[in-house]
Amino acid sequence: MNILKGGVIFLADLIRATKIPIEIDFMEVSSYGDGTDSTGVVRILEDLSQNIEGRHVLIIEDIVDTGCTLQYIIQNLETRHPKDVKICTLLDRRGRREVDINLDYVGFVVPDKFVIGYGLDLAQKYRNLPHIAVLDDEEIP
């Protein structure tokens, strides 16, 4: 399962490197709006199309910071009775963590800076950068 939109590029690369049979579904969730800080309100914009009851679920994330959105998603998914739920994130911004969350697979730990590129955005911009970059403070509205 992928939390659209930021993680889709990471997901595509991960799929190509995966040798076991998998199925993919998408859930679009937002807590940021157009800013650089979470609003604290989690909204499910698009829900899963497949039943996950009794299945292994791997959530693919682009970045985990406060953990609040991810905690909400996990609680939501657990009501659907999957066999288990694991989390894979490209980036872990631990300095902003507000809830204790277990990340099963972490690509990189990043500092408390706003990052863009490789799917990560600011108000839907910069997703197409082929690398991950720190957004300069003067560029943040």
Short mmCIF file of C-alpha atoms in Angstrom, two decimals:
data_model
loop_
_atom_site.label_atom_id
_atom_site.label_comp_id
_atom_site.label_asym_id
_atom_site.label_seq_id
_atom_site.Cartn_x
_atom_site.Cartn_y
_atom_site.Cartn_z
CA MET A 1 0.00 0.00 0.00
CA ASN A 2 1.27 3.46 -0.82
CA ILE A 3 0.29 6.73 0.79
CA LEU A 4 0.03 8.85 -2.32
CA LYS A 5 1.51 11.08 -3.73
CA GLY A 6 4.97 11.61 -2.33
CA GLY A 7 5.91 7.96 -2.01
CA VAL A 8 5.02 6.90 -5.54
CA ILE A 9 8.52 7.38 -6.95
CA PHE A 10 10.07 5.45 -4.06
CA LEU A 11 7.38 2.78 -4.51
CA ALA A 12 8.20 2.43 -8.22
CA ASP A 13 11.89 1.89 -7.47
CA LEU A 14 11.06 -0.52 -4.63
CA ILE A 15 8.74 -2.59 -6.85
CA ARG A 16 11.45 -3.02 -9.47
CA ALA A 17 13.80 -4.36 -6.79
CA THR A 18 11.23 -6.75 -5.27
CA LYS A 19 11.42 -10.40 -6.29
CA ILE A 20 8.37 -11.79 -4.47
CA PRO A 21 4.78 -11.59 -5.78
CA ILE A 22 3.04 -8.43 -4.60
CA GLU A 23 -0.17 -6.52 -5.08
CA ILE A 24 -0.37 -2.75 -4.90
CA ASP A 25 -3.14 -0.52 -3.63
CA PHE A 26 -3.22 3.16 -2.91
CA MET A 27 -4.50 5.38 -0.15
CA GLU A 28 -4.20 9.14 -0.41
CA VAL A 29 -3.98 10.88 2.93
CA SER A 30 -3.20 14.50 3.76
CA SER A 31 -2.38 16.47 6.88
CA TYR A 32 -0.25 19.23 5.33
CA GLY A 33 -2.40 21.19 2.89
CA ASP A 34 -0.10 23.60 1.07
CA GLY A 35 2.24 24.42 3.97
CA THR A 36 5.39 22.96 5.47
CA ASP A 37 3.85 22.03 8.84
CA SER A 38 1.18 19.44 9.51
CA THR A 39 -2.28 20.84 10.22
CA GLY A 40 -2.85 18.01 12.69
CA VAL A 41 -6.05 17.05 10.87
CA VAL A 42 -5.74 13.83 8.88
CA ARG A 43 -7.97 13.50 5.84
CA ILE A 44 -8.39 10.34 3.76
CA LEU A 45 -8.66 11.65 0.21
CA GLU A 46 -8.69 8.22 -1.46
CA ASP A 47 -9.27 4.91 0.29
CA LEU A 48 -8.07 1.40 -0.54
CA SER A 49 -9.91 -0.51 -3.25
CA GLN A 50 -8.95 -3.98 -1.96
CA ASN A 51 -9.93 -5.92 1.15
CA ILE A 52 -6.88 -6.34 3.43
CA GLU A 53 -8.44 -8.73 5.94
CA GLY A 54 -5.99 -11.52 6.79
CA ARG A 55 -3.30 -10.09 4.52
CA HIS A 56 0.23 -8.81 5.12
CA VAL A 57 0.26 -5.04 4.58
CA LEU A 58 3.40 -3.01 3.96
CA ILE A 59 2.90 0.74 4.06
CA ILE A 60 5.36 2.58 1.83
CA GLU A 61 6.02 6.15 2.93
CA ASP A 62 8.17 8.90 1.50
CA ILE A 63 8.88 10.55 4.86
CA VAL A 64 7.80 10.09 8.46
CA ASP A 65 8.11 13.04 10.79
CA THR A 66 5.56 13.60 13.59
CA GLY A 67 4.13 10.12 13.07
CA CYS A 68 0.60 11.40 13.70
CA THR A 69 -0.67 10.73 10.18
CA LEU A 70 0.92 7.31 10.11
CA GLN A 71 -0.49 6.45 13.54
CA TYR A 72 -3.96 7.40 12.28
CA ILE A 73 -3.52 5.25 9.16
CA ILE A 74 -2.31 2.24 11.14
CA GLN A 75 -5.26 2.50 13.54
CA ASN A 76 -7.63 2.81 10.58
CA LEU A 77 -6.12 -0.20 8.79
CA GLU A 78 -6.10 -2.37 11.92
CA THR A 79 -9.90 -2.08 12.07
CA ARG A 80 -9.88 -3.96 8.75
CA HIS A 81 -8.13 -6.96 10.38
CA PRO A 82 -4.97 -7.44 8.30
CA LYS A 83 -2.59 -10.25 9.28
CA ASP A 84 0.03 -7.59 10.06
CA VAL A 85 1.00 -4.05 9.16
CA LYS A 86 4.63 -3.05 8.60
CA ILE A 87 6.08 0.31 7.59
CA CYS A 88 8.80 1.11 5.09
CA THR A 89 9.89 4.73 4.75
CA LEU A 90 12.48 6.31 2.55
CA LEU A 91 13.15 9.13 5.04
CA ASP A 92 12.82 9.30 8.81
CA ARG A 93 12.76 12.81 10.27
CA ARG A 94 12.98 11.68 13.92
CA GLY A 95 13.55 15.15 15.30
CA ARG A 96 9.87 15.97 14.73
CA ARG A 97 8.39 12.76 16.14
CA GLU A 98 5.37 13.35 18.40
CA VAL A 99 4.14 9.76 18.73
CA ASP A 100 6.00 6.53 19.28
CA ILE A 101 5.82 4.61 16.03
CA ASN A 102 7.71 1.51 14.96
CA LEU A 103 9.30 1.84 11.53
CA ASP A 104 10.25 -1.59 10.19
CA TYR A 105 12.37 -0.43 7.25
CA VAL A 106 14.12 2.97 7.04
CA GLY A 107 16.17 4.25 4.10
CA PHE A 108 17.74 7.36 5.64
CA VAL A 109 17.42 9.47 8.77
CA VAL A 110 17.22 13.17 7.87
CA PRO A 111 17.57 16.33 9.98
CA ASP A 112 14.65 18.56 10.90
CA LYS A 113 14.65 20.40 7.57
CA PHE A 114 11.97 20.59 4.90
CA VAL A 115 12.98 18.31 2.04
CA ILE A 116 11.77 18.23 -1.55
CA GLY A 117 12.34 16.17 -4.67
CA TYR A 118 12.09 12.46 -5.56
CA GLY A 119 8.32 12.73 -5.01
CA LEU A 120 8.43 15.08 -2.01
CA ASP A 121 6.75 18.42 -2.57
CA LEU A 122 5.86 21.86 -1.34
CA ALA A 123 2.36 22.77 -2.51
CA GLN A 124 2.67 20.16 -5.30
CA LYS A 125 5.94 21.66 -6.60
CA TYR A 126 9.41 20.04 -6.82
CA ARG A 127 8.18 16.41 -6.93
CA ASN A 128 9.95 15.93 -10.25
CA LEU A 129 13.46 16.64 -8.95
CA PRO A 130 15.55 13.48 -9.47
CA HIS A 131 17.18 13.93 -6.05
CA ILE A 132 16.23 14.92 -2.50
CA ALA A 133 17.13 18.46 -1.48
CA VAL A 134 16.65 20.72 1.53
CA LEU A 135 14.38 23.66 0.78
CA ASP A 136 16.06 26.95 1.76
CA ASP A 137 14.18 28.90 4.43
CA GLU A 138 13.84 31.90 2.11
CA GLU A 139 12.00 29.70 -0.43
CA ILE A 140 9.33 28.64 2.08
CA PRO A 141 6.25 30.87 1.86
#
